[in-house]
Short mmCIF file of C-alpha atoms in Angstrom, two decimals:
data_model
loop_
_atom_site.label_atom_id
_atom_site.label_comp_id
_atom_site.label_asym_id
_atom_site.label_seq_id
_atom_site.Cartn_x
_atom_site.Cartn_y
_atom_site.Cartn_z
CA UNK A 6 -93.33 129.07 -37.81
CA UNK A 7 -93.78 132.15 -35.61
CA UNK A 8 -91.50 134.63 -33.86
CA UNK A 9 -91.33 135.67 -30.21
CA UNK A 10 -89.72 139.01 -31.18
CA UNK A 11 -91.07 139.73 -34.67
CA UNK A 12 -90.19 143.44 -34.44
CA UNK A 13 -86.52 142.47 -34.80
CA UNK A 14 -87.23 141.31 -38.33
CA UNK A 15 -87.19 144.99 -39.33
CA UNK A 16 -83.41 144.61 -39.23
CA UNK A 17 -83.79 142.73 -42.52
CA UNK A 18 -84.29 146.17 -44.08
CA UNK A 19 -80.69 146.91 -43.18
CA UNK A 20 -79.60 143.75 -44.96
CA UNK A 21 -81.65 144.78 -47.98
CA UNK A 22 -79.99 148.22 -47.98
CA UNK A 23 -76.56 146.59 -47.88
CA UNK A 24 -77.51 144.42 -50.86
CA UNK A 25 -78.78 147.47 -52.76
CA UNK A 26 -75.60 149.41 -51.94
CA UNK A 27 -73.47 146.55 -53.21
CA UNK A 28 -75.37 146.48 -56.51
CA UNK A 29 -74.98 150.26 -56.90
CA UNK A 30 -71.22 150.01 -56.31
CA UNK A 31 -70.89 147.26 -58.90
CA UNK A 32 -72.76 149.36 -61.46
CA UNK A 33 -70.56 152.40 -60.78
CA UNK A 34 -67.43 150.30 -61.31
CA UNK A 35 -68.76 149.12 -64.66
CA UNK A 36 -69.41 152.70 -65.79
CA UNK A 37 -65.93 153.79 -64.72
CA UNK A 38 -64.36 151.01 -66.78
CA UNK A 39 -66.30 152.02 -69.86
CA UNK A 40 -64.89 155.59 -69.64
CA UNK A 41 -61.40 154.17 -70.30
CA UNK A 42 -61.60 154.30 -74.07
CA UNK A 43 -58.32 152.54 -74.84
CA UNK A 44 -59.59 149.05 -74.20
CA UNK A 45 -56.37 147.39 -75.43
CA UNK A 46 -54.29 149.38 -72.92
CA UNK A 47 -56.88 148.71 -70.20
CA UNK A 48 -56.52 144.98 -70.83
CA UNK A 49 -52.76 145.29 -70.27
CA UNK A 50 -52.68 147.45 -67.16
CA UNK A 51 -55.77 146.17 -65.36
CA UNK A 52 -55.68 142.72 -63.81
CA UNK A 53 -58.22 140.18 -64.94
CA UNK A 54 -61.38 140.31 -62.92
CA UNK A 55 -62.24 137.09 -61.10
CA UNK A 56 -65.68 137.06 -62.75
CA UNK A 57 -68.57 135.63 -60.75
CA UNK A 58 -66.26 134.66 -57.90
CA UNK A 59 -65.90 138.28 -56.78
CA UNK A 60 -69.60 138.28 -55.82
CA UNK A 61 -69.49 135.06 -53.77
CA UNK A 62 -68.09 136.44 -50.46
CA UNK A 63 -70.52 139.38 -50.50
CA UNK A 64 -73.48 137.12 -51.31
CA UNK A 65 -72.55 134.71 -48.53
CA UNK A 66 -72.11 137.60 -46.11
CA UNK A 67 -75.54 139.04 -46.92
CA UNK A 68 -77.18 135.61 -46.57
CA UNK A 69 -75.40 135.16 -43.24
CA UNK A 70 -76.70 138.52 -41.99
CA UNK A 71 -80.25 137.62 -43.02
CA UNK A 72 -80.10 134.29 -41.17
CA UNK A 73 -78.67 135.90 -38.04
CA UNK A 74 -81.46 138.48 -38.05
CA UNK A 75 -84.08 135.73 -38.33
CA UNK A 76 -82.41 133.87 -35.46
CA UNK A 77 -82.31 137.12 -33.43
CA UNK A 78 -86.10 137.37 -33.83
CA UNK A 79 -86.38 134.08 -31.84
CA UNK A 80 -88.33 131.84 -34.25
CA UNK A 81 -90.38 129.00 -32.82
CA UNK A 82 -91.82 125.93 -34.50
CA UNK A 83 -93.77 122.77 -33.72
CA UNK A 84 -91.24 120.06 -32.83
CA UNK A 85 -91.92 116.37 -32.20
CA UNK A 86 -90.33 115.16 -28.97
CA UNK A 87 -90.45 111.71 -27.34
CA UNK A 88 -92.86 111.46 -24.44
CA UNK A 89 -91.49 110.58 -21.03
CA UNK A 90 -92.12 106.92 -20.12
CA UNK A 91 -93.32 106.30 -23.69
CA UNK A 92 -94.10 102.62 -24.18
CA UNK A 93 -94.88 100.60 -27.29
CA UNK A 94 -95.97 96.96 -27.29
CA UNK A 95 -95.75 95.01 -30.53
CA UNK A 96 -98.23 92.10 -30.69
CA UNK A 97 -97.64 89.52 -33.44
CA UNK A 98 -99.97 86.74 -34.55
CA UNK A 99 -98.16 83.36 -34.56
CA UNK A 100 -101.16 81.18 -35.46
CA UNK A 101 -101.07 78.47 -38.12
CA UNK A 102 -102.44 80.78 -40.83
CA UNK A 103 -99.32 82.94 -40.52
CA UNK A 104 -97.44 80.17 -42.38
CA UNK A 105 -99.21 81.09 -45.63
CA UNK A 106 -96.68 81.80 -48.36
CA UNK A 107 -98.66 84.46 -50.21
CA UNK A 108 -96.00 86.79 -48.75
CA UNK A 109 -92.35 85.76 -49.02
CA UNK A 110 -90.96 83.78 -47.24
CA UNK A 111 -94.26 83.47 -45.36
CA UNK A 112 -96.48 85.84 -43.40
CA UNK A 113 -94.76 85.24 -40.08
CA UNK A 114 -91.24 85.50 -41.51
CA UNK A 115 -92.05 88.78 -43.21
CA UNK A 116 -93.74 90.07 -40.06
CA UNK A 117 -90.64 89.32 -38.00
CA UNK A 118 -88.34 91.12 -40.43
CA UNK A 119 -90.55 94.20 -40.51
CA UNK A 120 -90.96 94.19 -36.71
CA UNK A 121 -87.18 94.17 -36.26
CA UNK A 122 -86.84 97.23 -38.49
CA UNK A 123 -89.71 98.97 -36.72
CA UNK A 124 -88.31 98.40 -33.24
CA UNK A 125 -84.78 99.40 -34.19
CA UNK A 126 -86.11 102.64 -35.65
CA UNK A 127 -87.81 103.77 -32.44
CA UNK A 128 -86.00 106.22 -30.11
CA UNK A 129 -83.65 104.48 -27.69
CA UNK A 130 -85.44 105.89 -24.64
CA UNK A 131 -88.73 104.19 -25.57
CA UNK A 132 -89.82 101.14 -23.61
CA UNK A 133 -90.76 98.47 -26.14
CA UNK A 134 -92.36 95.10 -25.40
CA UNK A 135 -93.32 92.04 -27.43
CA UNK A 136 -96.46 89.88 -27.21
CA UNK A 137 -97.07 86.72 -29.25
CA UNK A 138 -100.55 85.32 -29.67
CA UNK A 139 -102.39 82.44 -31.29
CA UNK A 140 -105.09 80.59 -29.28
CA UNK A 141 -103.90 82.60 -26.26
CA UNK A 142 -101.31 85.31 -25.68
CA UNK A 143 -98.02 85.57 -23.80
CA UNK A 144 -95.41 88.21 -23.13
CA UNK A 145 -92.21 87.34 -24.97
CA UNK A 146 -90.35 90.46 -23.84
CA UNK A 147 -91.58 92.82 -21.13
CA UNK A 148 -91.35 96.52 -22.09
CA UNK A 149 -87.69 97.49 -21.96
CA UNK A 150 -85.13 99.81 -23.51
CA UNK A 151 -82.85 96.82 -24.17
CA UNK A 152 -83.06 96.53 -27.94
CA UNK A 153 -80.83 93.45 -28.05
CA UNK A 154 -83.28 91.55 -25.82
CA UNK A 155 -86.16 92.69 -27.96
CA UNK A 156 -84.47 91.67 -31.22
CA UNK A 157 -83.75 88.25 -29.72
CA UNK A 158 -87.41 87.93 -28.71
CA UNK A 159 -88.60 88.71 -32.23
CA UNK A 160 -86.17 86.14 -33.63
CA UNK A 161 -87.72 83.52 -31.31
CA UNK A 162 -91.24 84.08 -32.63
CA UNK A 163 -92.44 80.83 -34.13
CA UNK A 164 -95.69 79.35 -35.31
CA UNK A 165 -97.59 77.87 -32.38
CA UNK A 166 -95.28 79.59 -29.91
CA UNK A 167 -98.09 80.10 -27.39
CA UNK A 168 -99.05 76.40 -27.35
CA UNK A 169 -102.64 76.76 -28.60
CA UNK A 170 -104.21 77.18 -32.00
CA UNK A 171 -106.57 79.98 -32.89
CA UNK A 172 -106.41 83.77 -33.08
CA UNK A 173 -106.97 85.41 -29.70
CA UNK A 174 -106.91 89.11 -30.58
CA UNK A 175 -108.74 90.12 -27.40
CA UNK A 176 -106.27 88.19 -25.22
CA UNK A 177 -103.36 89.82 -27.06
CA UNK A 178 -104.73 93.29 -26.32
CA UNK A 179 -105.31 92.49 -22.65
CA UNK A 180 -101.85 90.96 -22.28
CA UNK A 181 -100.26 93.99 -23.95
CA UNK A 182 -102.10 96.35 -21.57
CA UNK A 183 -101.00 94.33 -18.55
CA UNK A 184 -97.38 94.50 -19.66
CA UNK A 185 -97.66 98.28 -20.11
CA UNK A 186 -98.96 98.61 -16.56
CA UNK A 187 -95.79 96.98 -15.18
CA UNK A 188 -93.33 99.40 -16.81
CA UNK A 189 -92.55 101.16 -13.52
CA UNK A 190 -93.87 101.60 -9.99
CA UNK A 191 -96.47 104.18 -11.06
CA UNK A 192 -97.70 102.39 -14.19
CA UNK A 193 -100.46 100.41 -12.47
CA UNK A 194 -102.18 103.58 -11.26
CA UNK A 195 -100.82 106.03 -13.83
CA UNK A 196 -100.60 104.34 -17.22
CA UNK A 197 -97.65 105.77 -19.17
CA UNK A 198 -98.12 107.21 -22.66
CA UNK A 199 -98.42 103.97 -24.59
CA UNK A 200 -99.52 102.36 -27.81
CA UNK A 201 -100.14 98.79 -28.97
CA UNK A 202 -99.21 97.80 -32.51
CA UNK A 203 -101.03 94.56 -33.34
CA UNK A 204 -100.46 92.49 -36.48
CA UNK A 205 -102.69 89.61 -37.53
CA UNK A 206 -104.18 88.03 -40.64
CA UNK A 207 -107.56 86.96 -39.35
CA UNK A 208 -110.60 87.48 -37.17
CA UNK A 209 -110.81 86.64 -33.48
CA UNK A 210 -111.47 82.88 -33.01
CA UNK A 211 -110.46 82.28 -29.40
CA UNK A 212 -110.20 83.85 -25.99
CA UNK A 213 -111.62 87.15 -24.85
CA UNK A 214 -113.95 89.25 -26.96
CA UNK A 215 -111.97 92.08 -28.61
CA UNK A 216 -114.76 94.54 -27.85
CA UNK A 217 -114.37 93.97 -24.11
CA UNK A 218 -110.60 94.28 -24.38
CA UNK A 219 -111.01 97.50 -26.36
CA UNK A 220 -113.04 99.02 -23.52
CA UNK A 221 -110.19 98.35 -21.08
CA UNK A 222 -107.63 99.97 -23.36
CA UNK A 223 -109.87 102.98 -23.93
CA UNK A 224 -110.22 103.40 -20.15
CA UNK A 225 -106.42 103.28 -19.83
CA UNK A 226 -105.95 105.70 -22.71
CA UNK A 227 -103.99 103.25 -24.85
CA UNK A 228 -104.84 103.24 -28.58
CA UNK A 229 -104.26 100.16 -30.72
CA UNK A 230 -102.85 100.41 -34.22
CA UNK A 231 -103.80 97.28 -36.16
CA UNK A 232 -102.29 95.76 -39.29
CA UNK A 233 -104.15 93.23 -41.43
CA UNK A 234 -101.33 91.34 -43.13
CA UNK A 235 -101.73 88.96 -46.06
CA UNK A 236 -103.78 88.51 -49.22
CA UNK A 237 -107.05 86.91 -50.24
CA UNK A 238 -105.12 84.04 -51.86
CA UNK A 239 -103.32 82.78 -48.76
CA UNK A 240 -103.08 78.98 -48.46
CA UNK A 241 -101.50 76.64 -45.92
CA UNK A 242 -100.88 72.90 -46.09
CA UNK A 243 -102.32 70.67 -43.39
CA UNK A 244 -103.43 67.04 -43.16
CA UNK A 245 -102.42 66.38 -46.75
CA UNK A 246 -104.66 69.09 -48.17
CA UNK A 247 -104.60 72.80 -48.88
CA UNK A 248 -106.53 75.13 -46.64
CA UNK A 249 -107.47 78.65 -47.75
CA UNK A 250 -106.62 81.35 -45.18
CA UNK A 251 -107.60 84.71 -46.71
CA UNK A 252 -106.79 87.80 -44.72
CA UNK A 253 -109.73 89.11 -42.69
CA UNK A 254 -109.36 92.63 -41.30
CA UNK A 255 -112.89 93.30 -40.07
CA UNK A 256 -112.10 92.66 -36.39
CA UNK A 257 -108.84 94.59 -36.58
CA UNK A 258 -110.59 97.56 -38.15
CA UNK A 259 -113.19 97.59 -35.38
CA UNK A 260 -110.48 97.43 -32.68
CA UNK A 261 -108.58 100.35 -34.17
CA UNK A 262 -111.73 102.42 -34.47
CA UNK A 263 -112.88 101.71 -30.92
CA UNK A 264 -109.51 102.45 -29.29
CA UNK A 265 -108.60 105.51 -31.34
CA UNK A 266 -105.79 103.84 -33.25
CA UNK A 267 -105.20 103.43 -36.95
CA UNK A 268 -106.16 100.53 -39.18
CA UNK A 269 -103.71 99.47 -41.91
CA UNK A 270 -103.64 96.80 -44.60
CA UNK A 271 -100.46 95.28 -46.04
CA UNK A 272 -100.28 92.62 -48.73
CA UNK A 273 -96.52 92.53 -49.27
CA UNK A 274 -93.22 92.96 -47.46
CA UNK A 275 -92.76 96.50 -48.80
CA UNK A 276 -96.28 97.52 -47.82
CA UNK A 277 -95.76 96.16 -44.30
CA UNK A 278 -92.51 98.10 -43.90
CA UNK A 279 -94.27 101.24 -45.09
CA UNK A 280 -97.05 100.72 -42.54
CA UNK A 281 -94.59 100.25 -39.70
CA UNK A 282 -92.68 103.35 -40.83
CA UNK A 283 -95.89 105.37 -40.86
CA UNK A 284 -96.82 104.20 -37.35
CA UNK A 285 -93.29 104.80 -36.05
CA UNK A 286 -93.32 108.41 -37.22
CA UNK A 287 -96.09 109.29 -34.75
CA UNK A 288 -96.13 106.73 -31.96
CA UNK A 289 -94.80 107.87 -28.60
CA UNK A 290 -94.29 111.50 -29.57
CA UNK A 291 -95.88 114.76 -28.55
CA UNK A 292 -95.71 118.06 -30.37
CA UNK A 293 -94.26 121.07 -28.56
CA UNK A 294 -93.55 124.60 -29.68
CA UNK A 295 -89.82 125.22 -29.22
CA UNK A 296 -87.28 127.93 -29.95
CA UNK A 297 -85.50 127.01 -33.21
CA UNK A 298 -83.24 130.07 -33.51
CA UNK A 299 -80.19 127.81 -33.27
CA UNK A 300 -81.01 126.44 -36.74
CA UNK A 301 -80.68 129.88 -38.34
CA UNK A 302 -77.73 131.01 -36.25
CA UNK A 303 -75.84 127.79 -36.96
CA UNK A 304 -76.45 128.03 -40.70
CA UNK A 305 -75.46 131.70 -40.61
CA UNK A 306 -72.14 130.85 -38.97
CA UNK A 307 -71.48 128.22 -41.63
CA UNK A 308 -72.06 130.82 -44.33
CA UNK A 309 -69.71 133.21 -42.51
CA UNK A 310 -66.97 130.58 -42.58
CA UNK A 311 -67.58 129.96 -46.29
CA UNK A 312 -67.42 133.71 -47.03
CA UNK A 313 -64.14 134.02 -45.16
CA UNK A 314 -62.68 130.97 -46.92
CA UNK A 315 -63.71 132.24 -50.36
CA UNK A 316 -62.17 135.64 -49.69
CA UNK A 317 -58.92 134.16 -48.38
CA UNK A 318 -58.34 131.60 -51.10
CA UNK A 319 -59.58 133.59 -54.09
CA UNK A 320 -58.54 137.13 -53.29
CA UNK A 321 -55.67 137.06 -50.79
CA UNK A 322 -52.50 138.53 -52.31
CA UNK A 323 -49.13 136.95 -51.62
CA UNK A 324 -46.36 139.63 -51.36
#
């Protein structure tokens, strides 16, 4: 935190002098009471002191003055604000391996639940889209601010929803970029601030090479955050036999590194939620230095009201 008018902080010396004066007055009162040697008579004629309560209004008043001085000095701080036209595309793997039950109820079911929470936690002004991919990729929901449509799209995600088997990570990235470039009339030439969040459990086995797709996203300035979801013990049933489908994050790690995104691993529902929460705290935001004096002034006014209330209810005399 910094101050645009730091010289005004010298007024805090005045607050300190008031505090010192108050302490001196309290000490003088104590000495005066001690001079009254007939303590039994003093107890009869002097009203009972309200104890610690008598210091509350003064303490609140001094704290209020200090906060108002800090606000008067015009403090500024780094504040995260949503970027204009910010767009996020969530790409979810719906291939056969996502039916593995090493994560409850299965990988795809857990991914859908976490995606719903992630999307609903993003600022309302963000454009958010949904891409599903297996052997190829398709746009389930074009980037929109309509959260109800997006939630419905996530609910519709199903194994084999794209019609082909495989894991086309490169196609998913390309499809996500194309959807970003249709957000508005300028998006094709001026890509909006955007990010792709891609979840899968395996390596690329179909479609476009992820390295080529990464180059396109780098040129457009769109990083890809990847999530490798699942465990090494994943198994699916097919053709009357069990097929091992361990998670493989090598391709996803390379994509994140090449595009400037982050690579994450999640082996449980809770870990996946934590990953989405971590991504959501930074995606689509920019940091700006803003005046935050209102924080101190507002808190100071609250303390002023509390000081007034304490004085009225504890010390007001009824004739």
